[in-house]
PDB file of C-alpha atoms (C1' of nucleotides) in Angstrom:
ATOM      1  CA  UNK A 262       0.000   0.000   0.000  1.00 39.00           C
ATOM      2  CA  UNK A 263       2.829   2.514   0.646  1.00 41.00           C
ATOM      3  CA  UNK A 264       3.941   2.094  -2.941  1.00 36.00           C
ATOM      4  CA  UNK A 265       0.915   3.947  -4.198  1.00 38.00           C
ATOM      5  CA  UNK A 266       2.032   7.288  -2.828  1.00 38.00           C
ATOM      6  CA  UNK A 267       5.382   7.045  -4.585  1.00 34.00           C
ATOM      7  CA  UNK A 268       3.884   7.087  -8.042  1.00 36.00           C
ATOM      8  CA  UNK A 269       3.750  10.481  -9.744  1.00 39.00           C
ATOM      9  CA  UNK A 270       0.193  10.119 -10.962  1.00 37.00           C
ATOM     10  CA  UNK A 271      -0.128  13.748 -11.980  1.00 34.00           C
ATOM     11  CA  UNK A 272      -0.806  12.946 -15.619  1.00 36.00           C
ATOM     12  CA  UNK A 273      -2.737  15.731 -17.296  1.00 34.00           C
ATOM     13  CA  UNK A 274      -2.972  14.388 -20.821  1.00 35.00           C
ATOM     14  CA  UNK A 275      -4.793  11.126 -20.120  1.00 38.00           C
ATOM     15  CA  UNK A 276      -7.993  12.828 -19.081  1.00 42.00           C
ATOM     16  CA  UNK A 277      -9.855  11.281 -22.003  1.00 61.00           C
ATOM     17  CA  UNK A 278     -11.535   8.244 -20.504  1.00 70.00           C
ATOM     18  CA  UNK A 279     -10.009   7.557 -17.133  1.00 74.00           C
ATOM     19  CA  UNK A 280     -11.902   8.985 -14.203  1.00 77.00           C
ATOM     20  CA  UNK A 281     -10.432   9.392 -10.724  1.00 82.00           C
ATOM     21  CA  UNK A 282     -11.161   7.059  -7.845  1.00 85.00           C
ATOM     22  CA  UNK A 283     -13.545   8.196  -5.161  1.00 84.00           C
ATOM     23  CA  UNK A 284     -12.325   5.742  -2.557  1.00 85.00           C
ATOM     24  CA  UNK A 285      -9.751   3.057  -1.914  1.00 90.00           C
ATOM     25  CA  UNK A 286      -9.863  -0.218  -3.808  1.00 93.00           C
ATOM     26  CA  UNK A 287      -9.363  -3.614  -2.261  1.00 95.00           C
ATOM     27  CA  UNK A 288      -5.816  -4.928  -2.084  1.00 95.00           C
ATOM     28  CA  UNK A 289      -4.785  -7.900  -4.168  1.00 95.00           C
ATOM     29  CA  UNK A 290      -4.228  -9.914  -1.003  1.00 95.00           C
ATOM     30  CA  UNK A 291      -7.653  -9.152   0.380  1.00 95.00           C
ATOM     31  CA  UNK A 292      -9.210  -9.894  -2.989  1.00 96.00           C
ATOM     32  CA  UNK A 293      -7.709 -13.367  -2.894  1.00 96.00           C
ATOM     33  CA  UNK A 294      -9.169 -14.005   0.537  1.00 95.00           C
ATOM     34  CA  UNK A 295     -12.595 -12.837  -0.580  1.00 96.00           C
ATOM     35  CA  UNK A 296     -12.398 -14.950  -3.724  1.00 97.00           C
ATOM     36  CA  UNK A 297     -11.476 -18.028  -1.719  1.00 97.00           C
ATOM     37  CA  UNK A 298     -14.649 -17.644   0.313  1.00 97.00           C
ATOM     38  CA  UNK A 299     -16.842 -17.329  -2.743  1.00 97.00           C
ATOM     39  CA  UNK A 300     -15.077 -20.094  -4.616  1.00 98.00           C
ATOM     40  CA  UNK A 301     -16.177 -22.476  -1.892  1.00 98.00           C
ATOM     41  CA  UNK A 302     -19.774 -21.463  -2.628  1.00 98.00           C
ATOM     42  CA  UNK A 303     -19.265 -21.633  -6.376  1.00 97.00           C
ATOM     43  CA  UNK A 304     -20.110 -25.288  -6.833  1.00 98.00           C
ATOM     44  CA  UNK A 305     -23.672 -26.638  -6.968  1.00 98.00           C
ATOM     45  CA  UNK A 306     -22.804 -29.701  -4.931  1.00 98.00           C
ATOM     46  CA  UNK A 307     -21.418 -27.594  -2.108  1.00 98.00           C
ATOM     47  CA  UNK A 308     -24.460 -25.335  -2.146  1.00 98.00           C
ATOM     48  CA  UNK A 309     -26.651 -28.393  -1.802  1.00 97.00           C
ATOM     49  CA  UNK A 310     -24.486 -29.707   1.024  1.00 97.00           C
ATOM     50  CA  UNK A 311     -24.922 -26.481   2.950  1.00 97.00           C
ATOM     51  CA  UNK A 312     -28.653 -26.610   2.303  1.00 96.00           C
ATOM     52  CA  UNK A 313     -28.954 -30.180   3.509  1.00 96.00           C
ATOM     53  CA  UNK A 314     -26.909 -29.504   6.619  1.00 96.00           C
ATOM     54  CA  UNK A 315     -28.906 -26.356   7.358  1.00 94.00           C
ATOM     55  CA  UNK A 316     -32.146 -28.283   6.929  1.00 93.00           C
ATOM     56  CA  UNK A 317     -31.299 -30.819   9.597  1.00 92.00           C
ATOM     57  CA  UNK A 318     -32.569 -30.455  13.115  1.00 85.00           C
ATOM     58  CA  UNK A 319     -29.406 -29.205  14.793  1.00 87.00           C
ATOM     59  CA  UNK A 320     -27.947 -27.903  11.532  1.00 89.00           C
ATOM     60  CA  UNK A 321     -25.755 -30.953  11.629  1.00 93.00           C
ATOM     61  CA  UNK A 322     -25.456 -33.978   9.353  1.00 95.00           C
ATOM     62  CA  UNK A 323     -23.155 -36.914   8.853  1.00 94.00           C
ATOM     63  CA  UNK A 324     -21.636 -38.040   5.573  1.00 95.00           C
ATOM     64  CA  UNK A 325     -24.225 -40.768   5.136  1.00 92.00           C
ATOM     65  CA  UNK A 326     -26.952 -38.114   5.290  1.00 92.00           C
ATOM     66  CA  UNK A 327     -25.411 -36.439   2.281  1.00 95.00           C
ATOM     67  CA  UNK A 328     -24.222 -39.256   0.074  1.00 94.00           C
ATOM     68  CA  UNK A 329     -27.670 -40.493  -0.887  1.00 91.00           C
ATOM     69  CA  UNK A 330     -29.429 -37.251  -1.862  1.00 94.00           C
ATOM     70  CA  UNK A 331     -26.356 -36.002  -3.717  1.00 96.00           C
ATOM     71  CA  UNK A 332     -25.907 -39.233  -5.642  1.00 95.00           C
ATOM     72  CA  UNK A 333     -22.160 -38.921  -5.457  1.00 97.00           C
ATOM     73  CA  UNK A 334     -19.444 -41.256  -4.271  1.00 97.00           C
ATOM     74  CA  UNK A 335     -18.400 -41.061  -0.638  1.00 97.00           C
ATOM     75  CA  UNK A 336     -14.874 -39.733  -1.347  1.00 97.00           C
ATOM     76  CA  UNK A 337     -16.344 -36.950  -3.457  1.00 98.00           C
ATOM     77  CA  UNK A 338     -18.649 -35.923  -0.645  1.00 98.00           C
ATOM     78  CA  UNK A 339     -15.756 -35.929   1.810  1.00 98.00           C
ATOM     79  CA  UNK A 340     -13.768 -33.813  -0.625  1.00 98.00           C
ATOM     80  CA  UNK A 341     -16.448 -31.125  -0.763  1.00 98.00           C
ATOM     81  CA  UNK A 342     -16.899 -31.225   2.996  1.00 98.00           C
ATOM     82  CA  UNK A 343     -13.229 -30.496   3.479  1.00 98.00           C
ATOM     83  CA  UNK A 344     -13.435 -27.493   1.174  1.00 98.00           C
ATOM     84  CA  UNK A 345     -16.413 -26.130   3.087  1.00 98.00           C
ATOM     85  CA  UNK A 346     -14.558 -26.684   6.339  1.00 98.00           C
ATOM     86  CA  UNK A 347     -11.447 -24.882   5.112  1.00 97.00           C
ATOM     87  CA  UNK A 348     -13.648 -21.986   4.041  1.00 97.00           C
ATOM     88  CA  UNK A 349     -15.077 -21.769   7.542  1.00 96.00           C
ATOM     89  CA  UNK A 350     -18.656 -22.777   6.786  1.00 97.00           C
ATOM     90  CA  UNK A 351     -18.651 -26.166   8.501  1.00 98.00           C
ATOM     91  CA  UNK A 352     -17.114 -27.782  11.526  1.00 97.00           C
ATOM     92  CA  UNK A 353     -16.546 -31.463  12.051  1.00 97.00           C
ATOM     93  CA  UNK A 354     -17.138 -33.423  15.236  1.00 95.00           C
ATOM     94  CA  UNK A 355     -16.501 -37.115  15.228  1.00 94.00           C
ATOM     95  CA  UNK A 356     -18.753 -39.199  17.454  1.00 93.00           C
ATOM     96  CA  UNK A 357     -18.001 -42.880  17.299  1.00 91.00           C
ATOM     97  CA  UNK A 358     -17.568 -43.980  13.740  1.00 94.00           C
ATOM     98  CA  UNK A 359     -19.595 -41.131  12.343  1.00 95.00           C
ATOM     99  CA  UNK A 360     -18.391 -37.674  11.439  1.00 96.00           C
ATOM    100  CA  UNK A 361     -20.950 -34.947  11.963  1.00 96.00           C
ATOM    101  CA  UNK A 362     -20.641 -31.748  10.019  1.00 97.00           C
ATOM    102  CA  UNK A 363     -22.345 -28.683  11.456  1.00 96.00           C
ATOM    103  CA  UNK A 364     -22.972 -25.238  10.110  1.00 96.00           C
ATOM    104  CA  UNK A 365     -20.783 -22.562  11.694  1.00 96.00           C
ATOM    105  CA  UNK A 366     -23.346 -20.155  13.172  1.00 93.00           C
ATOM    106  CA  UNK A 367     -23.373 -16.871  11.327  1.00 91.00           C
ATOM    107  CA  UNK A 368     -20.875 -17.964   8.722  1.00 94.00           C
ATOM    108  CA  UNK A 369     -23.365 -17.638   5.898  1.00 93.00           C
ATOM    109  CA  UNK A 370     -24.591 -14.291   7.150  1.00 91.00           C
ATOM    110  CA  UNK A 371     -21.067 -12.947   7.364  1.00 91.00           C
ATOM    111  CA  UNK A 372     -20.674 -13.468   3.639  1.00 91.00           C
ATOM    112  CA  UNK A 373     -22.732 -10.345   3.205  1.00 86.00           C
ATOM    113  CA  UNK A 374     -20.237  -8.519   5.370  1.00 87.00           C
ATOM    114  CA  UNK A 375     -17.390  -9.684   3.205  1.00 87.00           C
ATOM    115  CA  UNK A 376     -18.993  -7.983   0.245  1.00 86.00           C
ATOM    116  CA  UNK A 377     -18.996  -4.710   2.142  1.00 83.00           C
ATOM    117  CA  UNK A 378     -15.196  -4.708   1.961  1.00 84.00           C
ATOM    118  CA  UNK A 379     -15.345  -4.733  -1.816  1.00 83.00           C
TER     119      UNK A 379
ATOM    120  CA  UNK B 255     -38.480 -33.549  -8.780  1.00 40.00           C
ATOM    121  CA  UNK B 256     -41.540 -35.854  -8.829  1.00 41.00           C
ATOM    122  CA  UNK B 257     -39.237 -38.851  -8.639  1.00 36.00           C
ATOM    123  CA  UNK B 258     -38.603 -38.240  -4.967  1.00 37.00           C
ATOM    124  CA  UNK B 259     -42.069 -39.259  -3.919  1.00 37.00           C
ATOM    125  CA  UNK B 260     -41.790 -42.585  -5.692  1.00 34.00           C
ATOM    126  CA  UNK B 261     -39.002 -43.833  -3.472  1.00 36.00           C
ATOM    127  CA  UNK B 262     -40.061 -46.025  -0.545  1.00 39.00           C
ATOM    128  CA  UNK B 263     -37.891 -44.304   2.025  1.00 37.00           C
ATOM    129  CA  UNK B 264     -39.537 -46.053   4.972  1.00 34.00           C
ATOM    130  CA  UNK B 265     -36.326 -47.662   6.155  1.00 36.00           C
ATOM    131  CA  UNK B 266     -36.513 -48.472   9.853  1.00 34.00           C
ATOM    132  CA  UNK B 267     -33.167 -50.167  10.365  1.00 35.00           C
ATOM    133  CA  UNK B 268     -30.908 -47.272   9.372  1.00 38.00           C
ATOM    134  CA  UNK B 269     -31.816 -45.153  12.360  1.00 42.00           C
ATOM    135  CA  UNK B 270     -28.250 -45.207  13.583  1.00 61.00           C
ATOM    136  CA  UNK B 271     -26.832 -41.923  12.336  1.00 70.00           C
ATOM    137  CA  UNK B 272     -29.274 -40.332   9.948  1.00 75.00           C
ATOM    138  CA  UNK B 273     -31.462 -37.624  11.405  1.00 78.00           C
ATOM    139  CA  UNK B 274     -34.631 -36.304   9.785  1.00 82.00           C
ATOM    140  CA  UNK B 275     -34.881 -33.025   7.916  1.00 85.00           C
ATOM    141  CA  UNK B 276     -36.514 -30.075   9.602  1.00 85.00           C
ATOM    142  CA  UNK B 277     -37.207 -28.161   6.407  1.00 85.00           C
ATOM    143  CA  UNK B 278     -36.959 -28.378   2.633  1.00 90.00           C
ATOM    144  CA  UNK B 279     -33.587 -28.438   0.932  1.00 93.00           C
ATOM    145  CA  UNK B 280     -32.692 -26.492  -2.163  1.00 95.00           C
ATOM    146  CA  UNK B 281     -33.353 -28.159  -5.501  1.00 95.00           C
ATOM    147  CA  UNK B 282     -30.468 -29.204  -7.708  1.00 95.00           C
ATOM    148  CA  UNK B 283     -31.540 -26.663 -10.318  1.00 95.00           C
ATOM    149  CA  UNK B 284     -31.645 -23.804  -7.841  1.00 95.00           C
ATOM    150  CA  UNK B 285     -28.305 -24.882  -6.425  1.00 96.00           C
ATOM    151  CA  UNK B 286     -26.764 -24.549  -9.867  1.00 96.00           C
ATOM    152  CA  UNK B 287     -28.106 -21.028 -10.227  1.00 95.00           C
ATOM    153  CA  UNK B 288     -26.774 -20.041  -6.809  1.00 96.00           C
ATOM    154  CA  UNK B 289     -23.407 -21.594  -7.572  1.00 97.00           C
ATOM    155  CA  UNK B 290     -23.175 -19.699 -10.859  1.00 97.00           C
ATOM    156  CA  UNK B 291     -23.565 -16.428  -8.996  1.00 97.00           C
ATOM    157  CA  UNK B 292     -20.868 -17.246  -6.499  1.00 97.00           C
ATOM    158  CA  UNK B 293     -18.528 -18.677  -9.088  1.00 98.00           C
ATOM    159  CA  UNK B 294     -18.460 -15.263 -10.719  1.00 98.00           C
ATOM    160  CA  UNK B 295     -17.217 -13.856  -7.413  1.00 98.00           C
ATOM    161  CA  UNK B 296     -14.790 -16.720  -6.875  1.00 97.00           C
ATOM    162  CA  UNK B 297     -11.865 -15.207  -8.703  1.00 98.00           C
ATOM    163  CA  UNK B 298      -9.541 -12.583  -7.183  1.00 98.00           C
ATOM    164  CA  UNK B 299      -9.294 -10.646 -10.419  1.00 98.00           C
ATOM    165  CA  UNK B 300     -13.059 -10.303 -10.646  1.00 98.00           C
ATOM    166  CA  UNK B 301     -13.293  -9.211  -7.028  1.00 98.00           C
ATOM    167  CA  UNK B 302     -10.747  -6.516  -7.745  1.00 97.00           C
ATOM    168  CA  UNK B 303     -12.636  -5.449 -10.859  1.00 97.00           C
ATOM    169  CA  UNK B 304     -15.801  -4.967  -8.850  1.00 97.00           C
ATOM    170  CA  UNK B 305     -13.852  -3.038  -6.241  1.00 96.00           C
ATOM    171  CA  UNK B 306     -12.272  -0.732  -8.808  1.00 96.00           C
ATOM    172  CA  UNK B 307     -15.574  -0.113 -10.546  1.00 96.00           C
ATOM    173  CA  UNK B 308     -17.292   0.549  -7.226  1.00 94.00           C
ATOM    174  CA  UNK B 309     -14.542   2.970  -6.223  1.00 93.00           C
ATOM    175  CA  UNK B 310     -15.052   5.191  -9.250  1.00 92.00           C
ATOM    176  CA  UNK B 311     -17.152   8.283  -9.050  1.00 85.00           C
ATOM    177  CA  UNK B 312     -20.295   7.029 -10.768  1.00 87.00           C
ATOM    178  CA  UNK B 313     -19.494   3.382 -10.026  1.00 88.00           C
ATOM    179  CA  UNK B 314     -18.449   3.160 -13.632  1.00 92.00           C
ATOM    180  CA  UNK B 315     -15.110   2.457 -15.313  1.00 94.00           C
ATOM    181  CA  UNK B 316     -13.795   1.709 -18.760  1.00 93.00           C
ATOM    182  CA  UNK B 317     -11.456  -1.115 -19.693  1.00 95.00           C
ATOM    183  CA  UNK B 318      -8.438   1.162 -19.688  1.00 91.00           C
ATOM    184  CA  UNK B 319      -9.187   2.021 -16.050  1.00 92.00           C
ATOM    185  CA  UNK B 320      -8.845  -1.630 -15.169  1.00 95.00           C
ATOM    186  CA  UNK B 321      -6.030  -2.923 -17.322  1.00 94.00           C
ATOM    187  CA  UNK B 322      -3.268  -0.991 -15.600  1.00 91.00           C
ATOM    188  CA  UNK B 323      -3.992  -1.706 -11.923  1.00 94.00           C
ATOM    189  CA  UNK B 324      -4.748  -5.346 -12.658  1.00 96.00           C
ATOM    190  CA  UNK B 325      -1.577  -5.860 -14.679  1.00 95.00           C
ATOM    191  CA  UNK B 326      -3.342  -8.209 -17.025  1.00 97.00           C
ATOM    192  CA  UNK B 327      -3.692  -8.303 -20.775  1.00 97.00           C
ATOM    193  CA  UNK B 328      -6.647  -6.503 -22.323  1.00 97.00           C
ATOM    194  CA  UNK B 329      -8.348  -9.671 -23.612  1.00 97.00           C
ATOM    195  CA  UNK B 330      -8.167 -11.175 -20.141  1.00 98.00           C
ATOM    196  CA  UNK B 331      -9.804  -8.116 -18.627  1.00 98.00           C
ATOM    197  CA  UNK B 332     -12.567  -8.222 -21.224  1.00 98.00           C
ATOM    198  CA  UNK B 333     -13.063 -11.897 -20.476  1.00 98.00           C
ATOM    199  CA  UNK B 334     -13.638 -11.261 -16.789  1.00 98.00           C
ATOM    200  CA  UNK B 335     -15.907  -8.325 -17.537  1.00 98.00           C
ATOM    201  CA  UNK B 336     -18.096 -10.558 -19.643  1.00 98.00           C
ATOM    202  CA  UNK B 337     -18.379 -13.086 -16.838  1.00 98.00           C
ATOM    203  CA  UNK B 338     -19.390 -10.367 -14.388  1.00 98.00           C
ATOM    204  CA  UNK B 339     -21.929  -9.067 -16.899  1.00 98.00           C
ATOM    205  CA  UNK B 340     -23.436 -12.509 -17.442  1.00 97.00           C
ATOM    206  CA  UNK B 341     -23.717 -12.904 -13.677  1.00 97.00           C
ATOM    207  CA  UNK B 342     -25.655  -9.643 -13.482  1.00 97.00           C
ATOM    208  CA  UNK B 343     -23.130  -7.561 -11.563  1.00 97.00           C
ATOM    209  CA  UNK B 344     -22.136  -5.181 -14.360  1.00 98.00           C
ATOM    210  CA  UNK B 345     -23.700  -3.460 -17.320  1.00 97.00           C
ATOM    211  CA  UNK B 346     -21.930  -2.125 -20.352  1.00 97.00           C
ATOM    212  CA  UNK B 347     -22.579   1.155 -22.132  1.00 95.00           C
ATOM    213  CA  UNK B 348     -20.479   2.103 -25.102  1.00 94.00           C
ATOM    214  CA  UNK B 349     -19.775   5.808 -25.556  1.00 93.00           C
ATOM    215  CA  UNK B 350     -17.607   6.574 -28.544  1.00 92.00           C
ATOM    216  CA  UNK B 351     -14.666   4.258 -28.620  1.00 94.00           C
ATOM    217  CA  UNK B 352     -14.813   3.495 -24.940  1.00 95.00           C
ATOM    218  CA  UNK B 353     -16.852   0.842 -23.197  1.00 96.00           C
ATOM    219  CA  UNK B 354     -17.971   1.812 -19.719  1.00 96.00           C
ATOM    220  CA  UNK B 355     -18.830  -0.874 -17.225  1.00 97.00           C
ATOM    221  CA  UNK B 356     -21.073   0.085 -14.353  1.00 96.00           C
ATOM    222  CA  UNK B 357     -22.169  -1.702 -11.202  1.00 96.00           C
ATOM    223  CA  UNK B 358     -25.753  -2.902 -11.280  1.00 96.00           C
ATOM    224  CA  UNK B 359     -27.284  -1.115  -8.281  1.00 93.00           C
ATOM    225  CA  UNK B 360     -28.110  -3.547  -5.508  1.00 91.00           C
ATOM    226  CA  UNK B 361     -26.622  -6.535  -7.272  1.00 94.00           C
ATOM    227  CA  UNK B 362     -23.983  -7.035  -4.619  1.00 93.00           C
ATOM    228  CA  UNK B 363     -26.482  -6.577  -1.813  1.00 91.00           C
ATOM    229  CA  UNK B 364     -28.829  -9.121  -3.329  1.00 91.00           C
ATOM    230  CA  UNK B 365     -26.150 -11.768  -2.966  1.00 91.00           C
ATOM    231  CA  UNK B 366     -27.008 -11.860   0.694  1.00 85.00           C
ATOM    232  CA  UNK B 367     -30.599 -12.601  -0.294  1.00 87.00           C
ATOM    233  CA  UNK B 368     -29.499 -15.489  -2.437  1.00 87.00           C
ATOM    234  CA  UNK B 369     -27.982 -17.123   0.612  1.00 86.00           C
ATOM    235  CA  UNK B 370     -31.309 -16.959   2.363  1.00 82.00           C
ATOM    236  CA  UNK B 371     -32.652 -19.498  -0.140  1.00 83.00           C
ATOM    237  CA  UNK B 372     -30.034 -21.994   0.952  1.00 83.00           C
TER     238      UNK B 372
ATOM    239  C1'  DA C 258     -10.162   7.548 -47.231  1.00 63.47           C
ATOM    240  C1'  DC C 259      -6.654   6.200 -44.264  1.00 63.47           C
ATOM    241  C1'  DG C 260      -4.658   5.197 -40.056  1.00 63.47           C
ATOM    242  C1'  DC C 261      -5.100   4.856 -35.173  1.00 63.47           C
ATOM    243  C1'  DT C 262      -7.120   3.731 -30.707  1.00 63.47           C
ATOM    244  C1'  DC C 263     -10.175   0.939 -27.949  1.00 63.47           C
ATOM    245  C1'  DC C 264     -12.381  -3.155 -27.327  1.00 63.47           C
ATOM    246  C1'  DA C 265     -14.401  -8.015 -28.363  1.00 63.47           C
ATOM    247  C1'  DT C 266     -13.673 -12.538 -30.123  1.00 63.47           C
ATOM    248  C1'  DC C 267     -10.908 -16.695 -31.457  1.00 63.47           C
ATOM    249  C1'  DG C 268      -7.775 -20.375 -30.621  1.00 63.47           C
ATOM    250  C1'  DA C 269      -4.342 -22.469 -27.789  1.00 63.47           C
ATOM    251  C1'  DA C 270      -1.445 -23.685 -23.611  1.00 63.47           C
ATOM    252  C1'  DG C 271      -1.091 -24.452 -18.854  1.00 63.47           C
ATOM    253  C1'  DA C 272      -3.189 -24.717 -14.348  1.00 63.47           C
ATOM    254  C1'  DA C 273      -6.916 -25.855 -11.470  1.00 63.47           C
ATOM    255  C1'  DT C 274     -11.112 -28.450 -10.408  1.00 63.47           C
ATOM    256  C1'  DG C 275     -14.568 -32.335  -9.858  1.00 63.47           C
ATOM    257  C1'  DT C 276     -15.087 -36.974 -10.053  1.00 63.47           C
ATOM    258  C1'  DC C 277     -13.986 -41.684  -9.659  1.00 63.47           C
ATOM    259  C1'  DT C 278     -11.538 -46.207  -7.940  1.00 63.47           C
ATOM    260  C1'  DA C 279      -8.401 -48.048  -4.762  1.00 63.47           C
ATOM    261  C1'  DT C 280      -6.320 -47.884  -0.354  1.00 63.47           C
ATOM    262  C1'  DA C 281      -5.515 -46.401   4.413  1.00 63.47           C
ATOM    263  C1'  DT C 282      -7.309 -45.099   8.942  1.00 63.47           C
ATOM    264  C1'  DT C 283     -10.205 -45.019  12.737  1.00 63.47           C
ATOM    265  C1'  DG C 284     -13.475 -46.797  16.009  1.00 63.47           C
ATOM    266  C1'  DA C 285     -17.023 -50.366  17.462  1.00 63.47           C
ATOM    267  C1'  DC C 286     -18.147 -55.001  18.483  1.00 63.47           C
ATOM    268  C1'  DG C 287     -17.707 -59.876  18.844  1.00 63.47           C
TER     269       DG C 287
ATOM    270  C1'  DC D 151      -7.485 -59.591  18.478  1.00 63.47           C
ATOM    271  C1'  DG D 152      -9.911 -59.811  14.116  1.00 63.47           C
ATOM    272  C1'  DT D 153     -13.543 -58.146  11.423  1.00 63.47           C
ATOM    273  C1'  DC D 154     -16.700 -54.859   9.865  1.00 63.47           C
ATOM    274  C1'  DA D 155     -18.534 -50.146   9.028  1.00 63.47           C
ATOM    275  C1'  DA D 156     -17.801 -45.148   8.322  1.00 63.47           C
ATOM    276  C1'  DT D 157     -14.456 -41.690   6.629  1.00 63.47           C
ATOM    277  C1'  DA D 158     -10.324 -39.843   4.991  1.00 63.47           C
ATOM    278  C1'  DT D 159      -6.549 -39.849   1.782  1.00 63.47           C
ATOM    279  C1'  DA D 160      -3.998 -40.823  -2.626  1.00 63.47           C
ATOM    280  C1'  DG D 161      -3.703 -41.203  -7.441  1.00 63.47           C
ATOM    281  C1'  DA D 162      -5.731 -40.864 -12.095  1.00 63.47           C
ATOM    282  C1'  DC D 163      -8.516 -38.865 -15.542  1.00 63.47           C
ATOM    283  C1'  DA D 164     -11.644 -35.662 -17.912  1.00 63.47           C
ATOM    284  C1'  DT D 165     -13.395 -31.188 -17.842  1.00 63.47           C
ATOM    285  C1'  DT D 166     -13.262 -26.479 -16.968  1.00 63.47           C
ATOM    286  C1'  DC D 167     -10.892 -22.120 -16.158  1.00 63.47           C
ATOM    287  C1'  DT D 168      -7.417 -18.480 -16.590  1.00 63.47           C
ATOM    288  C1'  DT D 169      -4.382 -16.448 -19.388  1.00 63.47           C
ATOM    289  C1'  DC D 170      -2.127 -15.101 -23.486  1.00 63.47           C
ATOM    290  C1'  DG D 171      -1.133 -13.643 -28.510  1.00 63.47           C
ATOM    291  C1'  DA D 172      -3.367 -12.844 -32.826  1.00 63.47           C
ATOM    292  C1'  DT D 173      -7.135 -11.113 -35.277  1.00 63.47           C
ATOM    293  C1'  DG D 174     -11.406  -8.438 -36.336  1.00 63.47           C
ATOM    294  C1'  DG D 175     -14.656  -4.591 -35.910  1.00 63.47           C
ATOM    295  C1'  DA D 176     -16.196   0.004 -34.611  1.00 63.47           C
ATOM    296  C1'  DG D 177     -15.487   4.873 -34.146  1.00 63.47           C
ATOM    297  C1'  DC D 178     -12.585   9.175 -34.078  1.00 63.47           C
ATOM    298  C1'  DG D 179      -8.831  12.073 -36.066  1.00 63.47           C
ATOM    299  C1'  DT D 180      -5.875  14.158 -39.569  1.00 63.47           C
TER     300       DT D 180
END
DNA sequence: ACGCTCCATCGAAGAATGTCTATATTGACG
DNA sequence: CGTCAATATAGACATTCTTCGATGGAGCGT
């Protein structure tokens, strides 16, 4: 960010199309973080997973709850669950042989807040 | 969708881990539409484009406004702009030689509403 | 009319992603 | 302790995505 001030942006001739900025733009680093969040939501299977989990009683479901309605192989379901976990939308709690994935409270709502930074 | 009712899901033995659903889940078709929206936001370059456009005075910028800060080739910038247009975040208005891309008012806010359907 | 600038489209190369099968790991239960 | 069930991980393959250079079209200027 300090680099910006070093540039002599006092160009008078290029006034043709380029208009000045009214406020700061997002940094490239922050943009990557925002994109990572949305990329996790950018797959129909993962959207359905979140919907199924959210539709369960305690907003919690195990892998076997998901495999059948999604009609996907078990490793594929686990793969998507990991992505949703890494993105902060789900948590995993293992009870016995089963792994229960639960919605992180407020994680979906906070997506709206992420957009405010753009 | 009507296929679901045909399945005899009255399985009594599998009560071990699977819990019942408290509400309806999203349909596969709707999930694809939701995912398409988020996929458009799932790339750091496109997030930066939206930020730059939103930071301009009238929330409007031409391609030349974007090419330099993004440090990408012009065809690549146009490619991303098309994706953001198809997703409903930007509109294009050509004035003279220049093409001005403007934020669709409320399009970013409505993303939060999309999540409510999940 | 000619050239020049700005932008969109085309085609291709490399990277990333979604899916599967096969295998490993973990915990429960005889 | 051995077996079985539920998940996770690894590797492979096809598809999609991001990016580029090259080309084409539209509009302004001399």
